[in-house]
Coordinates of C-alpha atoms in Angstrom, one line a residue:
M14 CA 0.0 0.0 0.0
T15 CA 1.3 3.4 -1.0
T16 CA 0.6 6.6 0.9
E17 CA 0.6 9.9 -0.9
I18 CA 2.5 12.7 0.8
G19 CA 0.9 16.1 0.9
R20 CA -2.6 17.1 -0.1
P21 CA -4.4 14.9 -2.6
R22 CA -4.8 16.5 -6.1
D23 CA -8.1 18.0 -6.9
R24 CA -9.4 16.0 -9.9
G25 CA -11.7 18.9 -10.8
I26 CA -8.7 21.1 -11.6
G27 CA -7.5 18.8 -14.3
D28 CA -11.0 18.7 -15.9
A29 CA -11.3 22.5 -15.7
V30 CA -7.8 23.0 -17.2
L31 CA -8.7 20.7 -20.1
R32 CA -12.0 22.4 -20.7
A33 CA -10.3 25.9 -20.6
T34 CA -7.7 24.7 -23.1
V35 CA -10.3 23.5 -25.5
E36 CA -12.3 26.7 -25.2
L37 CA -9.2 28.9 -25.7
L38 CA -8.0 26.9 -28.7
A39 CA -11.4 27.7 -30.3
E40 CA -10.8 31.4 -29.6
C41 CA -7.1 32.0 -30.3
S42 CA -4.2 30.4 -32.0
Y43 CA -1.9 27.8 -30.5
A44 CA 0.9 30.4 -30.5
D45 CA -1.2 32.9 -28.6
L46 CA -2.3 30.3 -26.1
S47 CA -0.4 30.6 -22.8
V48 CA -0.4 28.6 -19.6
D49 CA -1.2 31.9 -17.8
T50 CA -4.3 32.3 -19.8
I51 CA -5.4 28.7 -19.4
A52 CA -4.8 29.0 -15.6
A53 CA -6.9 32.1 -15.4
R54 CA -9.8 30.6 -17.4
A55 CA -9.7 27.4 -15.4
G56 CA -9.6 29.3 -12.1
T57 CA -6.3 27.7 -11.0
S58 CA -2.6 28.4 -11.0
K59 CA 0.4 27.8 -13.3
P60 CA 2.0 25.5 -10.8
A61 CA -1.1 23.4 -10.5
I62 CA -1.0 23.0 -14.3
Y63 CA 2.7 22.2 -14.4
R64 CA 2.2 19.5 -11.7
R65 CA -0.1 17.7 -14.2
W66 CA 1.4 18.5 -17.6
R67 CA 5.1 19.0 -18.3
T68 CA 4.6 21.5 -21.1
K69 CA 1.9 23.5 -22.9
A70 CA 2.3 21.0 -25.8
H71 CA 1.5 18.0 -23.4
L72 CA -1.6 19.9 -22.1
V73 CA -2.8 20.9 -25.6
H74 CA -2.3 17.3 -26.9
E75 CA -4.4 15.8 -24.1
A76 CA -7.1 18.5 -24.5
A77 CA -7.3 18.2 -28.3
F78 CA -7.1 14.4 -28.4
P79 CA -9.0 13.1 -25.3
D80 CA -8.6 9.4 -24.6
L81 CA -11.9 8.1 -25.8
G82 CA -10.8 4.5 -25.9
P83 CA -10.4 2.4 -29.0
D84 CA -13.3 2.2 -31.5
P85 CA -14.2 -1.3 -32.3
A86 CA -12.5 -2.4 -35.6
D87 CA -14.5 -3.5 -38.6
D88 CA -14.1 -7.2 -39.3
D89 CA -13.8 -6.5 -43.0
V90 CA -10.5 -4.9 -44.2
A91 CA -12.3 -2.6 -46.6
G92 CA -14.7 -1.7 -43.9
E93 CA -11.8 -1.0 -41.5
I94 CA -10.1 1.2 -44.0
A95 CA -13.3 3.2 -44.5
R96 CA -13.8 3.5 -40.7
L97 CA -10.2 4.8 -40.4
C98 CA -10.7 7.3 -43.2
R99 CA -14.0 8.6 -41.7
G100 CA -12.3 8.9 -38.3
A101 CA -9.2 10.7 -39.5
L102 CA -11.3 13.3 -41.5
A103 CA -13.6 13.9 -38.6
M104 CA -10.7 14.3 -36.2
Y105 CA -8.9 16.9 -38.4
A106 CA -12.2 18.8 -39.1
D107 CA -12.6 19.5 -35.3
P108 CA -11.8 23.2 -34.9
V109 CA -9.7 22.5 -31.8
V110 CA -7.6 19.8 -33.5
R111 CA -7.2 22.1 -36.6
E112 CA -5.8 24.8 -34.4
A113 CA -3.7 22.5 -32.2
V114 CA -1.9 20.4 -34.9
P115 CA 0.4 23.1 -36.4
G116 CA 1.7 24.1 -33.0
L117 CA 2.1 20.5 -31.8
L118 CA 4.0 19.6 -35.0
H119 CA 6.3 22.5 -34.4
D120 CA 6.9 21.4 -30.8
L121 CA 7.6 17.8 -32.0
S122 CA 10.8 19.0 -33.6
A123 CA 12.0 20.4 -30.3
E124 CA 10.9 17.6 -28.1
P125 CA 11.3 13.9 -29.1
A126 CA 9.5 12.8 -26.0
M127 CA 6.3 14.5 -27.3
R128 CA 6.6 12.5 -30.6
R129 CA 6.7 9.3 -28.6
L130 CA 3.7 10.4 -26.5
I131 CA 1.6 11.1 -29.5
H132 CA 2.6 7.8 -31.1
D133 CA 1.9 5.8 -28.0
R134 CA -1.3 7.6 -27.0
L135 CA -3.0 8.1 -30.3
E136 CA -1.6 5.7 -32.8
A137 CA 0.2 2.6 -31.5
A138 CA -2.8 0.5 -30.7
A139 CA -4.6 1.4 -34.0
R140 CA -1.4 0.6 -35.9
R141 CA -1.0 -2.8 -34.2
Q142 CA -4.7 -3.6 -34.7
L143 CA -4.5 -2.7 -38.4
A144 CA -1.2 -4.7 -38.9
A145 CA -2.8 -7.8 -37.4
Q146 CA -5.9 -7.4 -39.5
L147 CA -3.8 -6.9 -42.7
A148 CA -1.7 -10.0 -41.8
D149 CA -4.9 -12.0 -41.4
G150 CA -6.0 -10.7 -44.8
V151 CA -2.8 -11.7 -46.4
G152 CA -3.2 -15.2 -45.0
E153 CA -6.8 -15.3 -46.4
G154 CA -5.6 -14.0 -49.8
A155 CA -7.7 -10.8 -49.5
V156 CA -4.8 -8.4 -48.9
R157 CA -1.7 -7.9 -51.1
P158 CA 1.4 -9.4 -49.3
S159 CA 3.5 -6.2 -49.8
V160 CA 1.1 -3.9 -47.8
D161 CA 2.6 -2.3 -44.8
A162 CA 0.2 -1.2 -42.0
D163 CA 2.3 1.9 -41.1
T164 CA 2.2 3.1 -44.7
V165 CA -1.6 2.6 -44.9
M166 CA -2.0 4.6 -41.6
D167 CA 0.3 7.3 -42.8
A168 CA -1.5 7.6 -46.2
I169 CA -4.9 7.9 -44.4
A170 CA -3.7 10.4 -41.8
G171 CA -1.7 12.5 -44.3
A172 CA -4.5 12.6 -46.9
A173 CA -7.1 13.5 -44.3
W174 CA -5.0 16.3 -42.8
Y175 CA -4.3 17.8 -46.2
A176 CA -7.9 17.5 -47.4
V177 CA -9.3 19.2 -44.3
C178 CA -6.6 21.6 -43.2
V179 CA -5.1 22.7 -46.5
R180 CA -7.8 22.2 -49.1
N181 CA -10.6 23.0 -46.6
V182 CA -12.8 20.1 -47.7
T183 CA -16.1 20.2 -46.0
D184 CA -18.0 17.3 -47.5
L185 CA -16.4 14.7 -45.2
D186 CA -18.6 11.8 -46.3
S187 CA -17.6 12.2 -49.9
A188 CA -13.9 12.7 -49.0
A189 CA -14.0 9.6 -46.8
T190 CA -15.5 7.5 -49.5
S191 CA -13.0 8.6 -52.1
L192 CA -10.0 8.1 -49.8
A193 CA -11.2 4.7 -48.6
D194 CA -11.7 3.6 -52.3
L195 CA -8.2 4.8 -53.2
V196 CA -6.5 3.1 -50.1
S197 CA -8.5 -0.1 -50.5
A198 CA -7.4 -0.3 -54.2
G199 CA -3.8 -0.4 -53.1
V200 CA -4.4 -2.8 -50.2
L201 CA -6.8 -5.4 -51.4
S202 CA -5.9 -8.3 -53.7
R203 CA -7.6 -8.1 -57.1

């Protein structure tokens, strides 16, 4: 049994800080967002924030990409690709994510630990799940043997980001269908 030293952390502070971060990202840019402003909006202090998150980037990452748990995979490879395409497009279309991503990408170059955190928290489980599904598909003859799950995930994420954040695509259903058709054509055996 472990005993915590000092006062227990108020769990409500963490929730208030995450809410404040999301609200502020909808109002200002990542560059203009400060821990001081977040603390003021959340009704707490900078030290309370830094006890929970090492950097602004860590905080913004958690606020923009809450841990919602894994979505159930589709049993069919083509269905799973379509599900991943819809999810990626919806994620990048979220105004908070759209504002957070450029700043987080900038911070990735300065902090390798942040890159690992993003990979582990957002992508690792999905990439392992897709790799297993593709390997099963290869064994069944439904998937081309040369297909790499990481490349598939990179293609989906990159295309979704570019479509929403650069080209400003708003018809997400149509974009998801087109992207899923394109990726499936490269993945599935003929």
